[in-house]
Amino acid sequence: DAGVIQSPRHEVTEMGQEVTLRCKPISGHDYLFWYRQTMMRGLELLIYFNNNVPIDDSGMPEDRFSAKMPNASFSTLKIQPSEPRDSAVYFCASSPTGHSTDTQYFGPGTRLTVL
Amino acid sequence: KNQVEQSPQSLIILEGKNCTLQCNYTVSPFSNLRWYKQDTGRGPVSLTIMTFSENTKSNGRYTATLDADTKQSSLHITASQLSDSASYICVVLSGGSYIPTFGRGTSLIVHP
């Protein structure tokens, strides 16, 4: 298996622009997670899905952030409009089932820079 | 407020030596505690997952311990290798949810 796939790997944009990050989870995994990592705040869970349905989005910082999962093999995280403080590495992860001790498999991340 | 504190913040050791990283938490109710290894420029990789009833869990040269009474965990690395240079992150999950509390990590550098 190719693992969790994220694109793009790097994104540089200007303040005010729309940014869309993409994720393909491991085939057969029912859960998908979006995380953000910064030097200041470390890793944070933004939102997670179960069978394509958003379960908890309490970590989404503002209304500028939105996430969708139209099918089992694809999810997007959109920021509109983007701001410099959104600069971070965004990770997508997936896990097989809903058991709390399931291993989560992380993608390589998208490094976002907002100028 | 749920918190996870890791120490030391950074550590430098010589190849072949052992080391121990610490994690203290105040997460309640407790579900499980995870240790991740994160290489520079990559996503975290799970090393161990421990529930309340588990005291020790090993993964190769990595051994994690958990004391649920004192709310402390440690990650022991035996016979360190250059490839162990990474950030090690402790994560605690609350009971009944996927909402994690992350530590800030320990940055380990192994010198030849």
Short mmCIF file of C-alpha atoms in Angstrom, two decimals:
data_model
loop_
_atom_site.label_atom_id
_atom_site.label_comp_id
_atom_site.label_asym_id
_atom_site.label_seq_id
_atom_site.Cartn_x
_atom_site.Cartn_y
_atom_site.Cartn_z
CA ASP A 1 0.00 0.00 0.00
CA ALA A 2 1.23 3.50 -0.79
CA GLY A 3 0.20 4.86 2.57
CA VAL A 4 -1.63 8.12 3.10
CA ILE A 5 -1.08 10.47 0.16
CA GLN A 6 -1.18 14.23 0.48
CA SER A 7 -0.91 16.94 -2.13
CA PRO A 8 0.61 19.32 -2.69
CA ARG A 9 3.70 18.73 -0.55
CA HIS A 10 4.48 22.44 -0.49
CA GLU A 11 2.21 25.40 -1.07
CA VAL A 12 3.15 29.07 -1.08
CA THR A 13 0.35 31.57 -1.46
CA GLU A 14 -0.47 35.16 -0.71
CA MET A 15 -2.72 36.39 2.03
CA GLY A 16 -6.36 36.38 0.99
CA GLN A 17 -6.04 33.55 -1.49
CA GLU A 18 -7.95 30.28 -1.26
CA VAL A 19 -5.91 27.19 -0.44
CA THR A 20 -7.03 23.59 -0.90
CA LEU A 21 -5.12 20.68 0.60
CA ARG A 22 -5.85 17.14 -0.51
CA CYS A 23 -5.65 13.74 1.11
CA LYS A 24 -6.10 10.15 -0.01
CA PRO A 25 -6.36 7.79 2.99
CA ILE A 26 -5.22 4.18 3.07
CA SER A 27 -7.75 2.01 1.27
CA GLY A 28 -10.18 0.35 3.67
CA HIS A 29 -9.62 2.79 6.53
CA ASP A 30 -12.84 4.15 7.98
CA TYR A 31 -11.40 7.12 9.89
CA LEU A 32 -9.64 10.19 8.54
CA PHE A 33 -8.01 12.95 10.56
CA TRP A 34 -6.67 16.40 9.72
CA TYR A 35 -3.91 17.86 11.93
CA ARG A 36 -1.91 21.07 11.96
CA GLN A 37 1.63 21.42 13.31
CA THR A 38 3.39 24.67 14.15
CA MET A 39 6.44 25.52 16.18
CA MET A 40 4.34 27.60 18.55
CA ARG A 41 1.47 25.18 19.20
CA GLY A 42 2.82 21.76 18.24
CA LEU A 43 0.36 19.24 16.80
CA GLU A 44 -3.36 19.96 16.90
CA LEU A 45 -6.31 17.89 15.72
CA LEU A 46 -8.53 19.97 13.44
CA ILE A 47 -11.30 17.57 12.43
CA TYR A 48 -11.96 13.87 11.92
CA PHE A 49 -14.34 11.82 9.80
CA ASN A 50 -15.91 8.39 10.19
CA ASN A 51 -17.14 6.78 6.96
CA ASN A 52 -16.99 10.17 5.22
CA VAL A 53 -19.08 11.92 7.90
CA PRO A 54 -17.49 14.69 10.01
CA ILE A 55 -17.61 13.62 13.65
CA ASP A 56 -15.80 16.37 15.53
CA ASP A 57 -14.67 19.69 14.09
CA SER A 58 -14.08 21.45 17.40
CA GLY A 59 -10.42 21.90 16.51
CA MET A 60 -11.13 23.90 13.36
CA PRO A 61 -9.80 27.34 14.24
CA GLU A 62 -12.20 29.59 12.36
CA ASP A 63 -14.94 29.67 9.77
CA ARG A 64 -12.24 30.27 7.20
CA PHE A 65 -11.41 26.57 7.53
CA SER A 66 -13.61 23.87 6.02
CA ALA A 67 -13.13 20.16 5.35
CA LYS A 68 -15.01 17.72 3.20
CA MET A 69 -14.87 14.02 2.45
CA PRO A 70 -16.99 13.35 -0.64
CA ASN A 71 -16.01 9.69 -0.77
CA ALA A 72 -13.96 7.09 1.08
CA SER A 73 -10.79 7.80 -0.90
CA PHE A 74 -10.60 11.58 -0.88
CA SER A 75 -10.73 14.49 1.52
CA THR A 76 -9.98 18.21 1.25
CA LEU A 77 -9.12 20.92 3.74
CA LYS A 78 -9.84 24.40 2.45
CA ILE A 79 -8.77 27.74 3.84
CA GLN A 80 -10.54 30.79 2.45
CA PRO A 81 -9.26 33.44 2.79
CA SER A 82 -5.80 32.43 3.94
CA GLU A 83 -3.79 34.47 6.45
CA PRO A 84 -0.08 34.43 7.38
CA ARG A 85 -0.89 32.79 10.74
CA ASP A 86 -2.23 29.77 8.84
CA SER A 87 1.35 28.93 7.84
CA ALA A 88 2.00 25.45 9.19
CA VAL A 89 2.44 21.83 8.19
CA TYR A 90 -0.92 20.13 7.68
CA PHE A 91 -1.08 16.37 8.15
CA CYS A 92 -3.74 13.91 7.14
CA ALA A 93 -3.95 10.55 8.91
CA SER A 94 -6.18 7.50 8.64
CA SER A 95 -6.98 4.51 10.83
CA PRO A 96 -8.77 1.23 10.11
CA THR A 97 -11.63 1.25 12.61
CA GLY A 98 -13.12 3.32 15.39
CA HIS A 99 -11.33 1.55 18.22
CA SER A 100 -9.54 4.11 20.36
CA THR A 101 -6.31 2.08 20.31
CA ASP A 102 -6.13 1.87 16.54
CA THR A 103 -2.85 3.00 15.02
CA GLN A 104 -3.13 6.18 13.00
CA TYR A 105 -1.06 6.36 9.83
CA PHE A 106 0.11 9.83 8.93
CA GLY A 107 0.78 11.23 5.49
CA PRO A 108 3.93 13.19 4.65
CA GLY A 109 2.21 16.53 5.24
CA THR A 110 1.68 19.72 3.25
CA ARG A 111 3.88 22.64 4.21
CA LEU A 112 1.81 25.79 3.75
CA THR A 113 3.34 29.24 3.65
CA VAL A 114 1.05 32.25 3.47
CA LEU A 115 2.87 35.47 2.61
CA LYS B 1 -7.42 21.46 31.53
CA ASN B 2 -5.85 18.42 29.88
CA GLN B 3 -2.10 18.74 29.57
CA VAL B 4 0.88 16.63 28.48
CA GLU B 5 4.36 17.71 29.51
CA GLN B 6 7.50 16.17 28.04
CA SER B 7 11.07 16.35 29.22
CA PRO B 8 13.73 17.03 28.34
CA GLN B 9 12.92 19.42 25.52
CA SER B 10 16.05 18.30 23.71
CA LEU B 11 18.72 15.67 24.21
CA ILE B 12 22.06 14.89 22.60
CA ILE B 13 23.64 11.47 23.06
CA LEU B 14 26.39 9.40 21.50
CA GLU B 15 25.62 6.50 19.22
CA GLY B 16 25.27 3.26 21.14
CA LYS B 17 24.16 4.90 24.38
CA ASN B 18 20.76 4.45 26.01
CA CYS B 19 18.37 7.25 26.86
CA THR B 20 15.00 7.80 28.52
CA LEU B 21 12.38 10.38 27.62
CA GLN B 22 9.67 11.42 30.06
CA CYS B 23 5.99 12.26 29.68
CA ASN B 24 3.68 13.50 32.45
CA TYR B 25 -0.02 13.99 31.81
CA THR B 26 -3.13 15.33 33.48
CA VAL B 27 -5.68 14.01 30.98
CA SER B 28 -8.94 12.72 32.38
CA PRO B 29 -10.60 10.37 31.79
CA PHE B 30 -7.69 8.39 30.42
CA SER B 31 -8.06 6.12 27.41
CA ASN B 32 -4.60 5.42 26.07
CA LEU B 33 -1.13 6.90 25.70
CA ARG B 34 0.87 6.88 22.50
CA TRP B 35 4.47 7.58 21.62
CA TYR B 36 5.25 8.78 18.11
CA LYS B 37 8.57 9.25 16.31
CA GLN B 38 8.72 12.12 13.85
CA ASP B 39 11.68 12.43 11.50
CA THR B 40 12.43 15.89 10.13
CA GLY B 41 10.11 16.71 7.24
CA ARG B 42 7.92 13.63 7.72
CA GLY B 43 4.70 12.67 9.44
CA PRO B 44 4.67 11.05 12.89
CA VAL B 45 5.01 7.27 13.06
CA SER B 46 3.42 5.31 15.89
CA LEU B 47 5.86 3.49 18.20
CA THR B 48 3.62 2.23 21.00
CA ILE B 49 0.04 2.49 22.25
CA MET B 50 -0.69 1.66 25.90
CA THR B 51 -3.98 1.38 27.73
CA PHE B 52 -4.63 1.82 31.44
CA SER B 53 -3.86 -1.80 32.26
CA GLU B 54 -0.52 -1.98 30.42
CA ASN B 55 2.69 -1.17 32.28
CA THR B 56 5.25 -1.87 29.58
CA LYS B 57 5.25 -2.22 25.81
CA SER B 58 8.19 -2.75 23.52
CA ASN B 59 8.81 -2.12 19.84
CA GLY B 60 12.30 -3.27 18.94
CA ARG B 61 14.80 -1.07 20.78
CA TYR B 62 11.99 1.17 22.05
CA THR B 63 10.35 0.36 25.40
CA ALA B 64 7.54 2.45 26.81
CA THR B 65 6.34 2.31 30.40
CA LEU B 66 3.16 3.64 31.93
CA ASP B 67 2.33 4.39 35.56
CA ALA B 68 -1.35 5.27 35.58
CA ASP B 69 -1.27 6.09 39.29
CA THR B 70 1.33 8.83 38.96
CA LYS B 71 0.25 9.67 35.39
CA GLN B 72 3.73 9.26 34.02
CA SER B 73 5.17 7.50 31.02
CA SER B 74 8.68 7.01 29.75
CA LEU B 75 10.21 5.94 26.46
CA HIS B 76 13.52 4.12 26.75
CA ILE B 77 15.75 3.78 23.71
CA THR B 78 18.39 1.08 23.89
CA ALA B 79 21.68 1.12 21.99
CA SER B 80 20.83 4.29 20.09
CA GLN B 81 21.51 4.59 16.37
CA LEU B 82 21.98 7.62 14.15
CA SER B 83 18.54 6.94 12.69
CA ASP B 84 16.98 7.51 16.10
CA SER B 85 17.60 11.24 15.66
CA ALA B 86 14.07 12.63 15.57
CA SER B 87 11.36 14.28 17.63
CA TYR B 88 9.47 11.98 20.01
CA ILE B 89 5.94 13.00 20.79
CA CYS B 90 3.76 11.76 23.65
CA VAL B 91 0.00 11.83 23.04
CA VAL B 92 -2.81 11.00 25.46
CA LEU B 93 -6.36 10.26 24.37
CA SER B 94 -9.34 10.91 26.60
CA GLY B 95 -11.77 8.11 27.27
CA GLY B 96 -14.44 7.64 24.66
CA SER B 97 -13.12 10.08 22.11
CA TYR B 98 -10.48 10.61 19.49
CA ILE B 99 -9.58 14.04 20.82
CA PRO B 100 -5.86 13.89 21.63
CA THR B 101 -3.72 16.01 23.92
CA PHE B 102 -0.24 16.34 22.48
CA GLY B 103 3.06 16.94 24.21
CA ARG B 104 5.47 19.37 22.58
CA GLY B 105 7.96 16.60 21.95
CA THR B 106 11.58 15.81 22.81
CA SER B 107 14.13 16.46 20.11
CA LEU B 108 16.76 13.71 20.17
CA ILE B 109 20.07 14.00 18.35
CA VAL B 110 22.34 10.97 18.17
CA HIS B 111 25.97 11.78 17.35
CA PRO B 112 28.44 9.28 15.90
#
